[in-house]
Structure formats: C-alpha cells, structure tokens
mmCIF file of C-alpha atoms in Angstrom:
data_model
loop_
_atom_site.group_PDB
_atom_site.id
_atom_site.type_symbol
_atom_site.label_atom_id
_atom_site.label_comp_id
_atom_site.label_asym_id
_atom_site.label_seq_id
_atom_site.Cartn_x
_atom_site.Cartn_y
_atom_site.Cartn_z
ATOM 1 C CA MET A 180 33.198 144.326 -18.478
ATOM 2 C CA LYS A 181 34.090 147.641 -20.110
ATOM 3 C CA ILE A 182 35.565 145.801 -23.074
ATOM 4 C CA ILE A 183 32.444 143.629 -23.396
ATOM 5 C CA LYS A 184 30.164 146.695 -23.211
ATOM 6 C CA LYS A 185 32.238 148.492 -25.857
ATOM 7 C CA TYR A 186 32.123 145.397 -28.069
ATOM 8 C CA ASN A 187 28.330 145.045 -27.772
ATOM 9 C CA SER A 188 27.731 148.757 -28.350
ATOM 10 C CA THR A 189 29.690 148.725 -31.626
ATOM 11 C CA SER A 190 27.749 148.036 -34.822
ATOM 12 C CA LEU A 191 27.810 144.345 -35.791
ATOM 13 C CA ILE A 192 28.694 145.296 -39.375
ATOM 14 C CA ILE A 193 31.747 147.261 -38.205
ATOM 15 C CA ARG A 194 32.803 144.334 -36.016
ATOM 16 C CA ILE A 195 32.410 141.914 -38.956
ATOM 17 C CA ILE A 196 34.459 144.174 -41.245
ATOM 18 C CA CYS A 197 37.212 144.292 -38.602
ATOM 19 C CA GLY A 198 37.136 140.499 -38.306
ATOM 20 C CA LEU A 199 37.276 140.232 -42.099
ATOM 21 C CA ALA A 200 40.311 142.511 -42.348
ATOM 22 C CA ILE A 201 42.175 140.747 -39.537
ATOM 23 C CA GLY A 202 41.429 137.343 -41.108
ATOM 24 C CA ILE A 203 42.829 138.430 -44.490
ATOM 25 C CA VAL A 204 46.012 139.869 -42.996
ATOM 26 C CA LEU A 205 46.666 136.823 -40.799
ATOM 27 C CA GLY A 206 45.869 134.479 -43.709
ATOM 28 C CA LEU A 207 48.520 136.140 -45.868
ATOM 29 C CA LEU A 208 51.136 136.202 -43.085
ATOM 30 C CA PHE A 209 50.602 132.868 -41.340
ATOM 31 C CA LYS A 210 49.605 129.503 -42.794
ATOM 32 C CA ASN A 211 49.054 127.282 -39.789
ATOM 33 C CA LEU A 212 47.087 129.086 -37.069
ATOM 34 C CA LYS A 213 44.774 126.232 -36.183
ATOM 35 C CA VAL A 214 43.074 128.248 -33.445
ATOM 36 C CA LEU A 215 41.651 130.660 -36.030
ATOM 37 C CA SER A 216 40.418 127.826 -38.240
ATOM 38 C CA LEU A 217 38.773 126.358 -35.151
ATOM 39 C CA LEU A 218 36.959 129.650 -34.521
ATOM 40 C CA GLY A 219 35.502 129.621 -38.039
ATOM 41 C CA ASN A 220 34.463 125.978 -37.921
ATOM 42 C CA SER A 221 32.934 126.443 -34.468
ATOM 43 C CA PHE A 222 30.869 129.416 -35.646
ATOM 44 C CA VAL A 223 29.430 127.585 -38.663
ATOM 45 C CA GLY A 224 28.941 124.423 -36.617
ATOM 46 C CA SER A 225 27.010 126.271 -33.909
ATOM 47 C CA LEU A 226 24.687 127.880 -36.471
ATOM 48 C CA LYS A 227 24.085 124.558 -38.205
ATOM 49 C CA ALA A 228 23.434 122.891 -34.857
ATOM 50 C CA ILE A 229 20.893 125.396 -33.544
ATOM 51 C CA ALA A 230 19.090 126.248 -36.815
ATOM 52 C CA PRO A 231 17.064 123.005 -37.255
ATOM 53 C CA ILE A 232 15.838 123.046 -33.636
ATOM 54 C CA LEU A 233 15.044 126.770 -33.864
ATOM 55 C CA VAL A 234 13.014 126.377 -37.067
ATOM 56 C CA PHE A 235 11.077 123.416 -35.680
ATOM 57 C CA ALA A 236 10.305 125.204 -32.392
ATOM 58 C CA LEU A 237 9.262 128.474 -34.054
ATOM 59 C CA VAL A 238 6.916 126.828 -36.561
ATOM 60 C CA VAL A 239 5.297 124.536 -33.978
ATOM 61 C CA SER A 240 4.888 127.391 -31.496
ATOM 62 C CA SER A 241 3.439 129.769 -34.089
ATOM 63 C CA LEU A 242 0.842 127.288 -35.310
ATOM 64 C CA ALA A 243 -0.003 126.100 -31.789
ATOM 65 C CA GLN A 244 -0.857 129.636 -30.678
ATOM 66 C CA GLY A 245 -3.789 129.608 -33.068
ATOM 67 C CA ASN A 246 -2.597 132.434 -35.318
ATOM 68 C CA ASN A 247 -3.879 131.826 -38.822
ATOM 69 C CA LYS A 248 -1.177 133.917 -40.430
ATOM 70 C CA LEU A 249 -0.280 131.810 -43.487
ATOM 71 C CA ASP A 250 -2.490 133.969 -45.725
ATOM 72 C CA SER A 251 -1.935 135.448 -49.188
ATOM 73 C CA ARG A 252 1.515 136.623 -48.129
ATOM 74 C CA PHE A 253 2.746 133.049 -48.013
ATOM 75 C CA GLY A 254 1.596 132.356 -51.582
ATOM 76 C CA LEU A 255 3.236 135.606 -52.701
ATOM 77 C CA VAL A 256 6.529 134.663 -51.043
ATOM 78 C CA ILE A 257 6.609 131.305 -52.842
ATOM 79 C CA ALA A 258 5.775 132.986 -56.166
ATOM 80 C CA LEU A 259 8.552 135.543 -55.672
ATOM 81 C CA TYR A 260 11.051 132.799 -54.834
ATOM 82 C CA MET A 261 10.224 130.821 -57.993
ATOM 83 C CA ILE A 262 10.030 133.835 -60.345
ATOM 84 C CA SER A 263 13.376 135.114 -59.112
ATOM 85 C CA THR A 264 15.046 131.717 -59.586
ATOM 86 C CA LEU A 265 13.629 131.332 -63.115
ATOM 87 C CA LEU A 266 14.719 134.837 -64.171
ATOM 88 C CA ALA A 267 18.182 134.183 -62.725
ATOM 89 C CA SER A 268 18.480 131.002 -64.761
ATOM 90 C CA LEU A 269 17.248 132.693 -67.956
ATOM 91 C CA PHE A 270 19.741 135.523 -67.496
ATOM 92 C CA ALA A 271 22.575 133.034 -66.915
ATOM 93 C CA VAL A 272 21.709 131.206 -70.140
ATOM 94 C CA THR A 273 21.642 134.481 -72.088
ATOM 95 C CA ALA A 274 24.950 135.614 -70.608
ATOM 96 C CA SER A 275 26.523 132.238 -71.450
ATOM 97 C CA PHE A 276 25.571 132.718 -75.113
ATOM 98 C CA LEU A 277 26.984 136.254 -75.114
ATOM 99 C CA PHE A 278 30.200 135.189 -73.322
ATOM 100 C CA PRO A 279 30.702 131.458 -74.080
ATOM 101 C CA GLN A 280 33.089 129.627 -71.767
ATOM 102 C CA THR A 281 35.240 126.525 -72.165
ATOM 103 C CA LEU A 282 36.950 124.520 -69.432
ATOM 104 C CA ILE A 283 40.324 122.846 -68.958
ATOM 105 C CA LEU A 284 39.456 119.333 -67.815
ATOM 106 C CA ALA A 285 41.947 116.887 -66.400
ATOM 107 C CA ASP A 286 41.062 114.581 -63.526
ATOM 108 C CA THR A 287 37.742 112.923 -62.848
ATOM 109 C CA ALA A 288 36.010 114.350 -59.785
ATOM 110 C CA THR A 289 34.958 112.291 -56.843
ATOM 111 C CA ALA A 290 31.598 113.219 -55.343
ATOM 112 C CA GLU A 291 28.438 111.822 -53.896
ATOM 113 C CA THR A 292 25.900 110.040 -56.072
ATOM 114 C CA VAL A 293 24.268 112.603 -58.323
ATOM 115 C CA PRO A 294 20.639 112.583 -59.534
ATOM 116 C CA ALA A 295 19.896 111.426 -63.061
ATOM 117 C CA GLY A 296 17.094 113.883 -63.838
ATOM 118 C CA VAL A 297 14.673 116.494 -62.565
ATOM 119 C CA GLY A 298 12.131 113.784 -61.760
ATOM 120 C CA GLU A 299 14.624 112.107 -59.455
ATOM 121 C CA VAL A 300 15.483 115.447 -57.812
ATOM 122 C CA LEU A 301 11.837 116.238 -57.096
ATOM 123 C CA GLY A 302 11.179 112.631 -56.074
ATOM 124 C CA ASN A 303 14.004 112.797 -53.553
ATOM 125 C CA LEU A 304 12.537 116.051 -52.292
ATOM 126 C CA ILE A 305 9.185 114.372 -51.600
ATOM 127 C CA ILE A 306 10.820 111.316 -50.026
ATOM 128 C CA ASN A 307 12.889 113.568 -47.760
ATOM 129 C CA MET A 308 9.711 115.319 -46.645
ATOM 130 C CA PHE A 309 8.498 112.153 -44.911
ATOM 131 C CA SER A 310 11.768 111.176 -43.251
ATOM 132 C CA ASN A 311 12.026 110.580 -39.517
ATOM 133 C CA PRO A 312 11.556 113.987 -37.810
ATOM 134 C CA ILE A 313 14.336 113.377 -35.285
ATOM 135 C CA LYS A 314 16.727 112.326 -38.047
ATOM 136 C CA ALA A 315 15.594 115.351 -40.093
ATOM 137 C CA ILE A 316 16.567 117.718 -37.262
ATOM 138 C CA ALA A 317 19.894 115.926 -36.816
ATOM 139 C CA ASP A 318 20.645 116.048 -40.573
ATOM 140 C CA GLY A 319 19.305 119.571 -41.186
ATOM 141 C CA ASN A 320 16.652 118.313 -43.632
ATOM 142 C CA TYR A 321 14.511 121.458 -43.697
ATOM 143 C CA ILE A 322 11.821 120.141 -46.008
ATOM 144 C CA SER A 323 11.073 117.376 -43.509
ATOM 145 C CA ILE A 324 11.480 119.737 -40.546
ATOM 146 C CA LEU A 325 8.888 122.113 -42.009
ATOM 147 C CA PHE A 326 6.474 119.292 -42.836
ATOM 148 C CA TRP A 327 6.547 117.727 -39.370
ATOM 149 C CA ALA A 328 6.559 121.104 -37.621
ATOM 150 C CA VAL A 329 3.340 122.026 -39.442
ATOM 151 C CA VAL A 330 1.775 118.659 -38.541
ATOM 152 C CA PHE A 331 2.781 118.903 -34.865
ATOM 153 C CA GLY A 332 1.819 122.576 -34.695
ATOM 154 C CA LEU A 333 -1.682 121.973 -36.050
ATOM 155 C CA ALA A 334 -2.120 119.039 -33.654
ATOM 156 C CA ALA A 335 -0.934 121.143 -30.712
ATOM 157 C CA LYS A 336 -3.284 123.955 -31.705
ATOM 158 C CA THR A 337 -6.226 121.573 -31.259
ATOM 159 C CA LEU A 338 -5.106 119.409 -28.337
ATOM 160 C CA ALA A 339 -2.482 121.241 -26.250
ATOM 161 C CA SER A 340 -3.438 123.148 -23.097
ATOM 162 C CA ASP A 341 -2.634 126.848 -22.684
ATOM 163 C CA GLY A 342 0.204 125.920 -20.334
ATOM 164 C CA THR A 343 1.758 123.641 -22.937
ATOM 165 C CA LYS A 344 1.423 126.318 -25.629
ATOM 166 C CA ASN A 345 3.104 128.864 -23.360
ATOM 167 C CA MET A 346 5.904 126.379 -22.705
ATOM 168 C CA MET A 347 6.389 125.966 -26.473
ATOM 169 C CA ALA A 348 6.529 129.741 -26.894
ATOM 170 C CA ASP A 349 9.065 130.035 -24.055
ATOM 171 C CA PHE A 350 11.235 127.306 -25.591
ATOM 172 C CA ALA A 351 11.183 129.071 -28.970
ATOM 173 C CA GLU A 352 12.159 132.338 -27.266
ATOM 174 C CA ILE A 353 15.013 130.623 -25.400
ATOM 175 C CA LEU A 354 16.367 129.272 -28.695
ATOM 176 C CA SER A 355 16.015 132.714 -30.305
ATOM 177 C CA LYS A 356 18.013 134.258 -27.470
ATOM 178 C CA THR A 357 20.698 131.597 -27.916
ATOM 179 C CA VAL A 358 20.906 132.449 -31.613
ATOM 180 C CA ARG A 359 21.362 136.143 -30.776
ATOM 181 C CA TRP A 360 24.353 135.229 -28.614
ATOM 182 C CA ILE A 361 25.884 133.183 -31.437
ATOM 183 C CA ILE A 362 25.336 135.958 -33.988
ATOM 184 C CA ASN A 363 26.917 138.450 -31.603
ATOM 185 C CA LEU A 364 30.132 136.426 -31.875
ATOM 186 C CA ALA A 365 29.996 136.363 -35.702
ATOM 187 C CA PRO A 366 33.065 138.647 -36.135
ATOM 188 C CA PHE A 367 35.315 136.018 -34.517
ATOM 189 C CA GLY A 368 33.799 133.235 -36.607
ATOM 190 C CA ILE A 369 34.128 135.186 -39.841
ATOM 191 C CA MET A 370 37.719 136.089 -38.962
ATOM 192 C CA GLY A 371 38.450 132.364 -38.687
ATOM 193 C CA LEU A 372 36.622 131.497 -41.913
ATOM 194 C CA VAL A 373 38.391 134.214 -43.897
ATOM 195 C CA TYR A 374 41.762 133.237 -42.460
ATOM 196 C CA ASN A 375 41.221 129.594 -43.440
ATOM 197 C CA ASN A 376 40.243 130.493 -47.033
ATOM 198 C CA VAL A 377 43.099 132.935 -47.574
ATOM 199 C CA ALA A 378 45.713 130.718 -45.909
ATOM 200 C CA THR A 379 44.623 127.659 -47.914
ATOM 201 C CA ASN A 380 43.933 129.150 -51.349
ATOM 202 C CA GLY A 381 45.643 132.524 -51.430
ATOM 203 C CA LEU A 382 44.611 134.678 -54.369
ATOM 204 C CA ALA A 383 45.549 132.206 -57.125
ATOM 205 C CA ILE A 384 41.943 131.166 -57.587
ATOM 206 C CA PHE A 385 41.275 134.420 -59.461
ATOM 207 C CA TYR A 386 43.935 133.668 -62.098
ATOM 208 C CA ASP A 387 43.278 130.073 -63.102
ATOM 209 C CA TYR A 388 39.559 130.347 -63.787
ATOM 210 C CA GLY A 389 39.153 134.125 -63.951
ATOM 211 C CA LYS A 390 36.835 134.331 -66.980
ATOM 212 C CA LEU A 391 34.493 131.619 -65.731
ATOM 213 C CA LEU A 392 34.398 133.195 -62.274
ATOM 214 C CA MET A 393 33.707 136.611 -63.751
ATOM 215 C CA LEU A 394 30.728 135.241 -65.678
ATOM 216 C CA LEU A 395 29.288 133.404 -62.672
ATOM 217 C CA VAL A 396 29.817 136.251 -60.216
ATOM 218 C CA GLY A 397 28.683 138.812 -62.778
ATOM 219 C CA CYS A 398 25.382 136.984 -63.309
ATOM 220 C CA MET A 399 24.853 136.744 -59.562
ATOM 221 C CA LEU A 400 25.559 140.442 -59.049
ATOM 222 C CA VAL A 401 23.104 141.385 -61.796
ATOM 223 C CA VAL A 402 20.415 139.260 -60.142
ATOM 224 C CA ALA A 403 21.195 140.671 -56.688
ATOM 225 C CA LEU A 404 21.420 144.318 -57.729
ATOM 226 C CA ILE A 405 19.018 144.550 -60.683
ATOM 227 C CA ILE A 406 16.627 141.624 -61.194
ATOM 228 C CA ASP A 407 15.622 140.996 -57.564
ATOM 229 C CA PRO A 408 15.185 144.746 -56.846
ATOM 230 C CA ILE A 409 13.000 145.104 -59.954
ATOM 231 C CA ILE A 410 10.780 142.239 -58.758
ATOM 232 C CA SER A 411 10.508 143.839 -55.319
ATOM 233 C CA ALA A 412 9.846 147.285 -56.822
ATOM 234 C CA ILE A 413 6.997 145.936 -58.979
ATOM 235 C CA VAL A 414 5.310 144.453 -55.914
ATOM 236 C CA LEU A 415 5.919 147.351 -53.515
ATOM 237 C CA ARG A 416 5.867 150.235 -56.008
ATOM 238 C CA ARG A 417 8.634 151.764 -53.923
ATOM 239 C CA ASN A 418 12.383 152.149 -54.234
ATOM 240 C CA PRO A 419 13.543 148.691 -53.044
ATOM 241 C CA TYR A 420 17.251 149.439 -52.697
ATOM 242 C CA PRO A 421 17.235 150.450 -49.003
ATOM 243 C CA LEU A 422 15.741 147.015 -48.267
ATOM 244 C CA VAL A 423 18.023 145.225 -50.755
ATOM 245 C CA PHE A 424 21.231 146.791 -49.451
ATOM 246 C CA ARG A 425 20.282 146.148 -45.852
ATOM 247 C CA CYS A 426 19.581 142.469 -46.568
ATOM 248 C CA ILE A 427 22.851 142.100 -48.478
ATOM 249 C CA ARG A 428 24.750 143.809 -45.660
ATOM 250 C CA GLU A 429 23.190 141.955 -42.725
ATOM 251 C CA SER A 430 22.383 138.587 -44.336
ATOM 252 C CA GLY A 431 24.484 138.264 -47.477
ATOM 253 C CA LEU A 432 27.740 139.207 -45.763
ATOM 254 C CA THR A 433 27.425 136.441 -43.172
ATOM 255 C CA ALA A 434 26.203 133.928 -45.775
ATOM 256 C CA PHE A 435 29.209 134.751 -47.971
ATOM 257 C CA PHE A 436 31.548 133.340 -45.341
ATOM 258 C CA THR A 437 29.440 130.490 -43.949
ATOM 259 C CA ARG A 438 28.669 129.280 -47.506
ATOM 260 C CA SER A 439 25.500 127.596 -46.243
ATOM 261 C CA SER A 440 21.911 128.810 -46.635
ATOM 262 C CA ALA A 441 20.925 126.437 -43.844
ATOM 263 C CA ALA A 442 23.540 127.814 -41.449
ATOM 264 C CA ASN A 443 22.391 131.363 -42.230
ATOM 265 C CA ILE A 444 18.747 130.723 -41.274
ATOM 266 C CA PRO A 445 19.222 132.040 -37.709
ATOM 267 C CA VAL A 446 20.858 135.197 -39.104
ATOM 268 C CA ASN A 447 17.896 135.739 -41.418
ATOM 269 C CA MET A 448 15.451 135.137 -38.566
ATOM 270 C CA GLU A 449 17.227 137.830 -36.552
ATOM 271 C CA LEU A 450 17.103 140.251 -39.498
ATOM 272 C CA CYS A 451 13.387 139.610 -40.087
ATOM 273 C CA GLU A 452 12.728 140.484 -36.457
ATOM 274 C CA LYS A 453 14.667 143.740 -36.868
ATOM 275 C CA LEU A 454 12.602 144.536 -39.961
ATOM 276 C CA GLY A 455 9.407 144.162 -37.954
ATOM 277 C CA LEU A 456 8.077 141.206 -39.928
ATOM 278 C CA ASP A 457 5.395 138.859 -38.649
ATOM 279 C CA ARG A 458 7.152 136.064 -36.797
ATOM 280 C CA ASP A 459 4.443 133.551 -37.728
ATOM 281 C CA MET A 460 5.229 134.202 -41.392
ATOM 282 C CA TYR A 461 8.998 134.359 -41.454
ATOM 283 C CA ALA A 462 9.316 131.333 -39.167
ATOM 284 C CA VAL A 463 8.036 129.326 -42.153
ATOM 285 C CA SER A 464 9.053 131.378 -45.196
ATOM 286 C CA ILE A 465 12.742 131.795 -44.253
ATOM 287 C CA PRO A 466 13.568 128.070 -43.880
ATOM 288 C CA LEU A 467 11.443 127.407 -46.975
ATOM 289 C CA GLY A 468 13.462 130.005 -48.865
ATOM 290 C CA ALA A 469 16.673 128.269 -47.803
ATOM 291 C CA THR A 470 15.326 125.254 -49.717
ATOM 292 C CA ILE A 471 13.608 126.645 -52.832
ATOM 293 C CA ASN A 472 14.937 130.191 -53.323
ATOM 294 C CA MET A 473 18.106 129.220 -55.170
ATOM 295 C CA ASP A 474 18.950 131.935 -57.708
ATOM 296 C CA GLY A 475 22.681 131.335 -57.378
ATOM 297 C CA ALA A 476 22.320 127.583 -57.746
ATOM 298 C CA ALA A 477 20.258 128.000 -60.942
ATOM 299 C CA ILE A 478 22.952 130.309 -62.345
ATOM 300 C CA THR A 479 25.744 127.873 -61.479
ATOM 301 C CA ILE A 480 23.947 124.882 -62.996
ATOM 302 C CA SER A 481 23.136 126.756 -66.237
ATOM 303 C CA VAL A 482 26.557 128.339 -66.775
ATOM 304 C CA MET A 483 28.575 125.220 -65.936
ATOM 305 C CA ALA A 484 26.386 122.925 -68.073
ATOM 306 C CA LEU A 485 26.713 125.210 -71.107
ATOM 307 C CA ALA A 486 30.478 125.533 -70.493
ATOM 308 C CA ALA A 487 30.714 121.721 -70.525
ATOM 309 C CA ALA A 488 28.821 121.581 -73.832
ATOM 310 C CA ASN A 489 31.115 124.237 -75.354
ATOM 311 C CA THR A 490 34.190 122.346 -74.147
ATOM 312 C CA MET A 491 32.971 119.163 -75.868
ATOM 313 C CA GLY A 492 32.154 121.046 -79.076
ATOM 314 C CA ILE A 493 28.401 120.427 -78.739
ATOM 315 C CA LYS A 494 26.278 123.036 -80.501
ATOM 316 C CA VAL A 495 23.404 124.062 -78.238
ATOM 317 C CA SER A 496 20.487 125.986 -79.722
ATOM 318 C CA PHE A 497 19.066 128.897 -77.758
ATOM 319 C CA LEU A 498 15.718 127.086 -77.477
ATOM 320 C CA THR A 499 17.442 124.082 -75.902
ATOM 321 C CA ALA A 500 19.227 126.471 -73.547
ATOM 322 C CA ILE A 501 15.858 127.939 -72.519
ATOM 323 C CA ILE A 502 14.717 124.419 -71.661
ATOM 324 C CA LEU A 503 17.901 124.122 -69.581
ATOM 325 C CA ALA A 504 16.866 127.288 -67.719
ATOM 326 C CA PHE A 505 13.551 125.732 -66.686
ATOM 327 C CA ILE A 506 15.259 122.467 -65.721
ATOM 328 C CA ALA A 507 17.870 124.378 -63.684
ATOM 329 C CA THR A 508 15.077 126.262 -61.899
ATOM 330 C CA LEU A 509 13.354 123.047 -60.830
ATOM 331 C CA ALA A 510 16.623 121.303 -60.010
ATOM 332 C CA ALA A 511 17.807 124.263 -57.908
ATOM 333 C CA CYS A 512 14.816 123.748 -55.613
ATOM 334 C CA GLY A 513 16.326 120.393 -54.699
ATOM 335 C CA THR A 514 19.768 121.812 -53.986
ATOM 336 C CA SER A 515 21.126 120.994 -50.555
ATOM 337 C CA GLY A 516 21.500 124.085 -48.365
ATOM 338 C CA VAL A 517 25.162 123.308 -47.676
ATOM 339 C CA ALA A 518 28.426 124.442 -49.217
ATOM 340 C CA GLY A 519 28.740 123.192 -52.810
ATOM 341 C CA GLY A 520 25.217 121.771 -52.901
ATOM 342 C CA SER A 521 24.469 123.056 -56.411
ATOM 343 C CA LEU A 522 27.550 121.439 -57.964
ATOM 344 C CA LEU A 523 26.179 117.906 -57.653
ATOM 345 C CA LEU A 524 23.295 118.818 -59.968
ATOM 346 C CA ILE A 525 25.585 119.837 -62.844
ATOM 347 C CA PRO A 526 25.837 116.275 -64.313
ATOM 348 C CA MET A 527 22.040 116.101 -64.468
ATOM 349 C CA ALA A 528 21.928 119.328 -66.495
ATOM 350 C CA CYS A 529 24.833 118.173 -68.678
ATOM 351 C CA SER A 530 22.870 115.046 -69.599
ATOM 352 C CA LEU A 531 20.405 117.304 -71.460
ATOM 353 C CA PHE A 532 23.170 117.908 -74.051
ATOM 354 C CA GLY A 533 24.467 114.339 -74.072
ATOM 355 C CA VAL A 534 27.659 115.207 -72.177
ATOM 356 C CA ASP A 535 29.370 112.058 -70.878
ATOM 357 C CA SER A 536 29.029 111.542 -67.126
ATOM 358 C CA ASN A 537 32.806 111.270 -66.660
ATOM 359 C CA VAL A 538 33.248 114.637 -68.319
ATOM 360 C CA ALA A 539 30.393 116.077 -66.265
ATOM 361 C CA MET A 540 32.103 114.967 -63.062
ATOM 362 C CA GLN A 541 35.265 116.728 -64.168
ATOM 363 C CA VAL A 542 33.152 119.875 -64.513
ATOM 364 C CA VAL A 543 32.026 119.291 -60.927
ATOM 365 C CA ALA A 544 35.711 119.158 -59.949
ATOM 366 C CA VAL A 545 36.251 122.569 -61.553
ATOM 367 C CA GLY A 546 33.239 123.778 -59.588
ATOM 368 C CA PHE A 547 34.835 122.695 -56.321
ATOM 369 C CA VAL A 548 38.049 124.513 -57.250
ATOM 370 C CA ILE A 549 36.309 127.848 -57.904
ATOM 371 C CA GLY A 550 33.785 127.190 -55.133
ATOM 372 C CA VAL A 551 35.827 129.280 -52.694
ATOM 373 C CA VAL A 552 34.501 132.336 -54.521
ATOM 374 C CA GLN A 553 31.548 131.053 -56.559
ATOM 375 C CA ASP A 554 29.794 129.235 -53.727
ATOM 376 C CA SER A 555 30.298 132.163 -51.357
ATOM 377 C CA VAL A 556 28.681 134.652 -53.735
ATOM 378 C CA GLU A 557 25.966 132.125 -54.601
ATOM 379 C CA THR A 558 25.023 131.636 -50.952
ATOM 380 C CA ALA A 559 25.054 135.378 -50.282
ATOM 381 C CA LEU A 560 22.634 135.891 -53.181
ATOM 382 C CA ASN A 561 20.344 133.055 -52.112
ATOM 383 C CA SER A 562 20.246 133.955 -48.425
ATOM 384 C CA SER A 563 19.769 137.708 -48.789
ATOM 385 C CA GLY A 564 17.015 137.026 -51.334
ATOM 386 C CA ASP A 565 15.147 134.961 -48.746
ATOM 387 C CA VAL A 566 14.735 138.025 -46.541
ATOM 388 C CA ILE A 567 14.154 140.458 -49.409
ATOM 389 C CA PHE A 568 11.139 138.546 -50.684
ATOM 390 C CA ALA A 569 9.794 137.675 -47.223
ATOM 391 C CA ALA A 570 9.887 141.398 -46.406
ATOM 392 C CA THR A 571 8.441 142.331 -49.806
ATOM 393 C CA ALA A 572 5.398 140.107 -49.268
ATOM 394 C CA GLU A 573 4.933 141.461 -45.735
ATOM 395 C CA TYR A 574 5.258 145.121 -46.693
ATOM 396 C CA ALA A 575 2.950 144.639 -49.684
ATOM 397 C CA LYS A 576 0.193 143.680 -47.231
ATOM 398 C CA TRP A 577 0.991 146.719 -45.077
ATOM 399 C CA ILE A 578 0.569 148.952 -48.139
ATOM 400 C CA LYS A 579 -2.725 147.276 -49.027
ATOM 401 C CA GLU A 580 -4.047 147.758 -45.493
ATOM 402 C CA GLY A 581 -2.825 151.354 -45.266
ATOM 403 C CA LYS A 582 -0.238 150.627 -42.560
ATOM 404 C CA PRO A 583 2.899 152.803 -42.431
ATOM 405 C CA LEU A 584 6.041 151.337 -43.939
ATOM 406 C CA PRO A 585 9.399 151.317 -42.117
ATOM 407 C CA LYS A 586 11.363 154.549 -42.078
ATOM 408 C CA PHE A 587 14.109 153.181 -44.327
ATOM 409 C CA LEU A 588 11.481 152.656 -47.055
ATOM 410 C CA GLY A 589 10.107 156.159 -46.725
ATOM 411 C CA GLY A 590 7.442 155.352 -44.120
ATOM 412 C CA THR A 591 7.025 156.408 -40.516
ATOM 413 C CA LYS A 592 7.133 153.105 -38.625
ATOM 414 C CA GLU A 593 10.115 152.331 -36.421
ATOM 415 C CA THR A 594 10.920 148.620 -36.988
ATOM 416 C CA GLU A 595 14.291 148.149 -35.290
ATOM 417 C CA VAL A 596 14.094 146.108 -32.074
#
C-alpha cells in the first residue's frame, strides 16, 4: 500500500518520463520482451475500448440534463480547428518549396482502398455519420457516435424522467472514473510502447529518411509552437504559452506514444476537466476535434504529395500547390483517428499532379516506414491542439463575461481538480 500511495502521489509526468527512459534502455538491450510489448498494446487497447462508450455517454448525458451549452463557443471551436488546419497546410506547402524533397521508391505498397478525391472523402464522412450506432461504437466511428449521441440526448431531454437522467449522469461518471484509472497506469503502457518501437526499429529510421523527416517534423513543430499559439493569442489577447505547453505536456506526450487521436480522447477529457472547462462543451468538442482538427495530417499529405511530384520530375506551380493546401485541409477532416490514417489520403492528393497511382502507393509505403516518428509527432500535434482550442474558446467567453482566468494564464481562478 505504501508503494501504491507513493506511486499515486508522484506527478504523472514524472512517472511517464521514467517509463519512457526505462522503455528506451530495455529496447536497446533486449529485443524480445513480449511482456513489455503486451503492456503497451493493452494500454492503447483499453483507451480505444473505453473512449467510444465514454464519448457517447457524456454527450447523451449532457444534452439530456437540459443544459443548452452549445453556444457561440462551439462555433468558435470549429472555426479554430479549421483555420489551424488550413494554416498548417499552407505552411507545409511553403516549406516544401523552400526545401524540396525527393524520394527513393522501390516496392509498391499494400494498403486499404484509398479515396479517389475530396468529394469521395467527404461523401464517406457523411455516409459514416448515419451508420449503425452500435457498430459505430464498436468501430470507433466518432462522427457517427457524435451524431447519434446528439439525437438520443435531445430525445432523452424531452422524454426521459429525472431518474433516468440521473442514471445517465451516473453512468457517464462511472466511465470517467474508469478512464482515470487507465490514465493512472499510462507510465507502464508508454514504457511498453517505447520498448516495442526501439526494439523493432532502433535508431536507423533517422538515417534513411532524415531530410524528409526533418521537414515533416519541422513543419509540425512550427505549427505547434508558433502558429497555434498565435491563433490562441489573437483570440485570448493573452500569452498562450502556459496553456500550449501544458497541453503538449499532458496530452501531446501521451498521444505521441499511442499514435491515435481516438485513443487519446479520454486523456484529453481528463485534461479539460483539470483546466476547469465546461463538461457539456468539451464532451462534444474534444471527440469532434479528434475527427476534424488534423494539422499534422494536412502537413503530411501536402509534403508527401509534393515530394512525389518532385521525384517524378513534375513541375508544380505555387498556385497549384496552394490548391493542394485547401484540398489537404478538407481531406484531413476525413482522416481516420488511428495510427497512419493520413497516409491513405496521399494518393488522392498525388492525383492532383497526375502522379501514377502505383507510384503514389510507393509513397504511402515510405510514409509507413517513417511513420514511427512522423505519425507520433503528427498525433501529438493534433491531439494537443484539440485541447488548446477547446480551452481557448472557453476562456474567451470567460474574458467576455468578466470571469477570472486560471492562475497559469495570469488570472486568479484555481482550476485544478
């Protein structure tokens, strides 16, 4: 019991860093510790399993309680998500012209069926919205989960008795408590994930595709540390970096290792609660962000498509590249919230330049090779941005209403729970 108390009293970030260090050391020394790999897979699997049910329960419960909280903040959150993704894509296009990349292509990749155009991506998004709600929860289809949760929540608000509404609230709280237990064990899961990556890939990934990785990661770091903070600063008229660094530390770090925006939803929910945000808002905006706030995906699609064009000797005008940026922004909204989800949209973007589909699939293969690093950074950017902009919209309303901001933003309100 003393060990458990000491563990729980230690900062989660310190515990995660310890797990990270142990995972790296063991990954370099031992190559076949299946128990550690099992820890990592179990951690990600548990988050993926609980997240769809948690999101559905929270949204239904919030709407059933009769709180009309989806006000101007919700519109602002969506606008911030889309503006951020567009600016990320535009920056990636500009950086690709300043530092053009070419690829070494060899074998044709094998992957799932990829969409032929933006229209098909958005069409699939709409079709997925109306899928069977039970199947949507089982598959982690968050667009459908949100749609049906809103429908059921509005129906329950009108028809359900107070006892039923209280039961819904209790069920949502039970799931939230379960998520807190899972997150508390994150250091062990991250230790397993890091071990598996290091033992399988070593450090060679940095040598073979170093320049391409540097461009991708560099663009993502600029968006995370400059572009997103500027957007937040314009809205809040405050120094956004205390909020940005906290979101990167408590959301981005976990997302880096899980490599799944969907799996990181419970982590973001927990962080939003710590930040004192309105549960009725973040219960909807966080899972929505995991679907449409895809800065990293837009960067990956833009950079890889332009690298494919350069490899084939296709001259791309800057105007055409700007069109690519808009296409990548829309396509990113249809990216699956799982590891490597953005890579399957690269052939669609390549088609804008007339790149052969076989070549495009080889580019996807390169993407899977560098995905150990690229997809991790991409997910960290996407997931931390979800909380940054949800908090920005919330705090903007506090400022407008004259409410005190949290202490870490220079206010007087204590938000930590």
